[in-house]
PDB file of C-alpha atoms in Angstrom:
ATOM      1  CA  ILE A   1    -100.468  49.893  -5.539  1.00 52.00           C
ATOM      2  CA  THR A   2     -98.512  48.143  -9.119  1.00 54.00           C
ATOM      3  CA  GLY A   3     -96.983  45.692  -7.207  1.00 58.00           C
ATOM      4  CA  GLU A   4     -93.647  47.085  -8.816  1.00 57.00           C
ATOM      5  CA  LYS A   5     -90.779  46.885  -6.766  1.00 54.00           C
ATOM      6  CA  THR A   6     -89.320  50.145  -5.812  1.00 54.00           C
ATOM      7  CA  TRP A   7     -86.773  49.880  -3.305  1.00 55.00           C
ATOM      8  CA  ALA A   8     -83.368  48.829  -3.348  1.00 55.00           C
ATOM      9  CA  ARG A   9     -80.676  48.486  -0.868  1.00 55.00           C
ATOM     10  CA  PRO A  10     -78.330  51.381  -1.188  1.00 54.00           C
ATOM     11  CA  ILE A  11     -74.780  51.236  -2.603  1.00 54.00           C
ATOM     12  CA  GLY A  12     -72.607  50.872   0.241  1.00 55.00           C
ATOM     13  CA  TYR A  13     -75.178  49.222   2.599  1.00 53.00           C
ATOM     14  CA  ASP A  14     -73.682  47.779   5.767  1.00 54.00           C
ATOM     15  CA  HIS A  15     -75.745  44.988   7.741  1.00 51.00           C
ATOM     16  CA  VAL A  16     -75.914  47.150  11.099  1.00 48.00           C
ATOM     17  CA  ALA A  17     -78.681  44.595  12.083  1.00 48.00           C
ATOM     18  CA  GLY A  18     -76.071  41.846  13.144  1.00 45.00           C
ATOM     19  CA  ARG A  19     -74.562  44.863  15.441  1.00 46.00           C
ATOM     20  CA  ARG A  20     -76.664  46.411  16.751  1.00 48.00           C
ATOM     21  CA  VAL A  21     -76.508  44.263  20.423  1.00 46.00           C
ATOM     22  CA  ALA A  22     -73.221  44.117  20.204  1.00 51.00           C
ATOM     23  CA  VAL A  23     -72.675  46.587  22.883  1.00 55.00           C
ATOM     24  CA  GLY A  24     -72.974  45.169  26.502  1.00 59.00           C
ATOM     25  CA  GLN A  25     -73.356  41.914  24.839  1.00 66.00           C
ATOM     26  CA  THR A  26     -73.176  39.124  27.479  1.00 78.00           C
ATOM     27  CA  HIS A  27     -73.168  36.034  25.493  1.00 87.00           C
ATOM     28  CA  SER A  28     -71.863  34.398  22.572  1.00 93.00           C
ATOM     29  CA  ASN A  29     -74.565  32.005  21.072  1.00 96.00           C
ATOM     30  CA  VAL A  30     -75.463  33.258  17.713  1.00 97.00           C
ATOM     31  CA  TYR A  31     -78.480  32.659  15.144  1.00 97.00           C
ATOM     32  CA  VAL A  32     -78.140  31.613  11.990  1.00 97.00           C
ATOM     33  CA  GLY A  33     -81.367  31.900   9.431  1.00 97.00           C
ATOM     34  CA  GLY A  34     -81.702  31.224   5.731  1.00 96.00           C
ATOM     35  CA  LEU A  35     -79.626  28.307   6.169  1.00 95.00           C
ATOM     36  CA  PRO A  36     -79.772  26.051   2.780  1.00 94.00           C
ATOM     37  CA  VAL A  37     -81.682  22.860   2.381  1.00 92.00           C
ATOM     38  CA  GLY A  38     -79.476  19.792   3.473  1.00 91.00           C
ATOM     39  CA  THR A  39     -77.581  21.837   5.962  1.00 93.00           C
ATOM     40  CA  ASN A  40     -76.265  19.207   8.533  1.00 94.00           C
ATOM     41  CA  GLU A  41     -74.667  19.517  12.023  1.00 94.00           C
ATOM     42  CA  PHE A  42     -71.032  18.633   9.837  1.00 95.00           C
ATOM     43  CA  SER A  43     -71.262  21.272   7.170  1.00 94.00           C
ATOM     44  CA  PHE A  44     -72.262  24.006   9.772  1.00 96.00           C
ATOM     45  CA  ARG A  45     -69.914  23.371  12.309  1.00 96.00           C
ATOM     46  CA  SER A  46     -67.383  23.534   9.145  1.00 95.00           C
ATOM     47  CA  LEU A  47     -68.626  27.101   7.989  1.00 95.00           C
ATOM     48  CA  PHE A  48     -68.330  28.298  11.166  1.00 96.00           C
ATOM     49  CA  SER A  49     -65.114  27.465  13.209  1.00 96.00           C
ATOM     50  CA  ARG A  50     -62.915  29.734  11.135  1.00 95.00           C
ATOM     51  CA  PHE A  51     -64.218  32.589  13.372  1.00 96.00           C
ATOM     52  CA  GLY A  52     -63.464  31.091  16.299  1.00 95.00           C
ATOM     53  CA  SER A  53     -63.650  27.901  19.188  1.00 96.00           C
ATOM     54  CA  ILE A  54     -66.935  26.599  19.084  1.00 96.00           C
ATOM     55  CA  VAL A  55     -68.635  25.130  22.174  1.00 95.00           C
ATOM     56  CA  SER A  56     -71.700  24.023  20.661  1.00 96.00           C
ATOM     57  CA  THR A  57     -74.102  23.834  17.523  1.00 96.00           C
ATOM     58  CA  LYS A  58     -77.612  23.043  17.025  1.00 96.00           C
ATOM     59  CA  VAL A  59     -79.225  22.959  13.506  1.00 96.00           C
ATOM     60  CA  VAL A  60     -83.218  23.177  12.912  1.00 95.00           C
ATOM     61  CA  ASN A  61     -83.298  21.765   9.424  1.00 91.00           C
ATOM     62  CA  ASP A  62     -86.919  22.100   8.823  1.00 93.00           C
ATOM     63  CA  LEU A  63     -87.142  25.588   9.621  1.00 95.00           C
ATOM     64  CA  HIS A  64     -83.355  26.351   8.000  1.00 94.00           C
ATOM     65  CA  TYR A  65     -81.916  28.094  10.821  1.00 97.00           C
ATOM     66  CA  GLY A  66     -79.035  27.028  13.671  1.00 97.00           C
ATOM     67  CA  PHE A  67     -77.240  28.342  16.289  1.00 97.00           C
ATOM     68  CA  VAL A  68     -73.711  28.161  17.048  1.00 97.00           C
ATOM     69  CA  LYS A  69     -72.051  28.874  20.250  1.00 96.00           C
ATOM     70  CA  TYR A  70     -68.327  30.381  20.776  1.00 97.00           C
ATOM     71  CA  THR A  71     -66.041  30.911  23.607  1.00 96.00           C
ATOM     72  CA  SER A  72     -66.042  34.510  23.755  1.00 95.00           C
ATOM     73  CA  THR A  73     -68.443  37.520  22.554  1.00 94.00           C
ATOM     74  CA  ALA A  74     -65.360  38.469  20.718  1.00 94.00           C
ATOM     75  CA  GLU A  75     -65.634  35.560  18.419  1.00 96.00           C
ATOM     76  CA  ALA A  76     -69.410  35.541  18.157  1.00 96.00           C
ATOM     77  CA  GLN A  77     -68.736  39.185  16.734  1.00 95.00           C
ATOM     78  CA  LYS A  78     -66.218  37.938  14.392  1.00 96.00           C
ATOM     79  CA  CYS A  79     -68.596  35.613  12.884  1.00 97.00           C
ATOM     80  CA  ILE A  80     -71.714  38.211  12.667  1.00 96.00           C
ATOM     81  CA  ASP A  81     -69.691  40.657  11.215  1.00 96.00           C
ATOM     82  CA  ALA A  82     -68.332  38.481   8.392  1.00 95.00           C
ATOM     83  CA  MET A  83     -71.348  36.375   7.691  1.00 96.00           C
ATOM     84  CA  ASN A  84     -74.465  38.170   7.949  1.00 96.00           C
ATOM     85  CA  GLY A  85     -75.584  38.811   4.786  1.00 94.00           C
ATOM     86  CA  VAL A  86     -73.925  36.132   2.700  1.00 94.00           C
ATOM     87  CA  ALA A  87     -74.759  34.108   0.175  1.00 93.00           C
ATOM     88  CA  VAL A  88     -74.451  30.278   0.732  1.00 92.00           C
ATOM     89  CA  ASN A  89     -75.470  27.819  -1.343  1.00 91.00           C
ATOM     90  CA  GLY A  90     -78.154  30.176  -3.156  1.00 90.00           C
ATOM     91  CA  MET A  91     -79.673  31.301   0.237  1.00 92.00           C
ATOM     92  CA  THR A  92     -78.594  34.592   2.124  1.00 95.00           C
ATOM     93  CA  LEU A  93     -78.216  34.103   5.685  1.00 96.00           C
ATOM     94  CA  GLN A  94     -78.993  36.031   8.810  1.00 96.00           C
ATOM     95  CA  VAL A  95     -76.429  36.354  11.325  1.00 97.00           C
ATOM     96  CA  ARG A  96     -76.723  37.387  14.565  1.00 96.00           C
ATOM     97  CA  PHE A  97     -76.392  37.329  18.529  1.00 96.00           C
ATOM     98  CA  ALA A  98     -79.555  34.938  19.460  1.00 94.00           C
ATOM     99  CA  ASN A  99     -81.891  36.695  21.837  1.00 88.00           C
ATOM    100  CA  LYS A 100     -80.881  35.183  25.275  1.00 75.00           C
ATOM    101  CA  GLN A 101     -84.099  33.179  26.842  1.00 62.00           C
TER     102      GLN A 101
END
């Protein structure tokens, strides 16, 4: 009611949201939200290439998100575990398996 922020993440908080659908996952497409302004295809690919072989990338600059598709779900999971919650140029990334459509 006072507008005061009273909640904070507990010490040792793990970004579990990125792993919640890993069991039985059948695709390797990863959603990346919260991209910094000015992220382009080259910088996006270079940021995520260290986690495995990339099949494709897509960056939506106007909405600050993108997708990266790896050759395996294991590589995608490795990316999610390492990058979810990481700050890049002042923006915190939200990294998780993309919704399959």
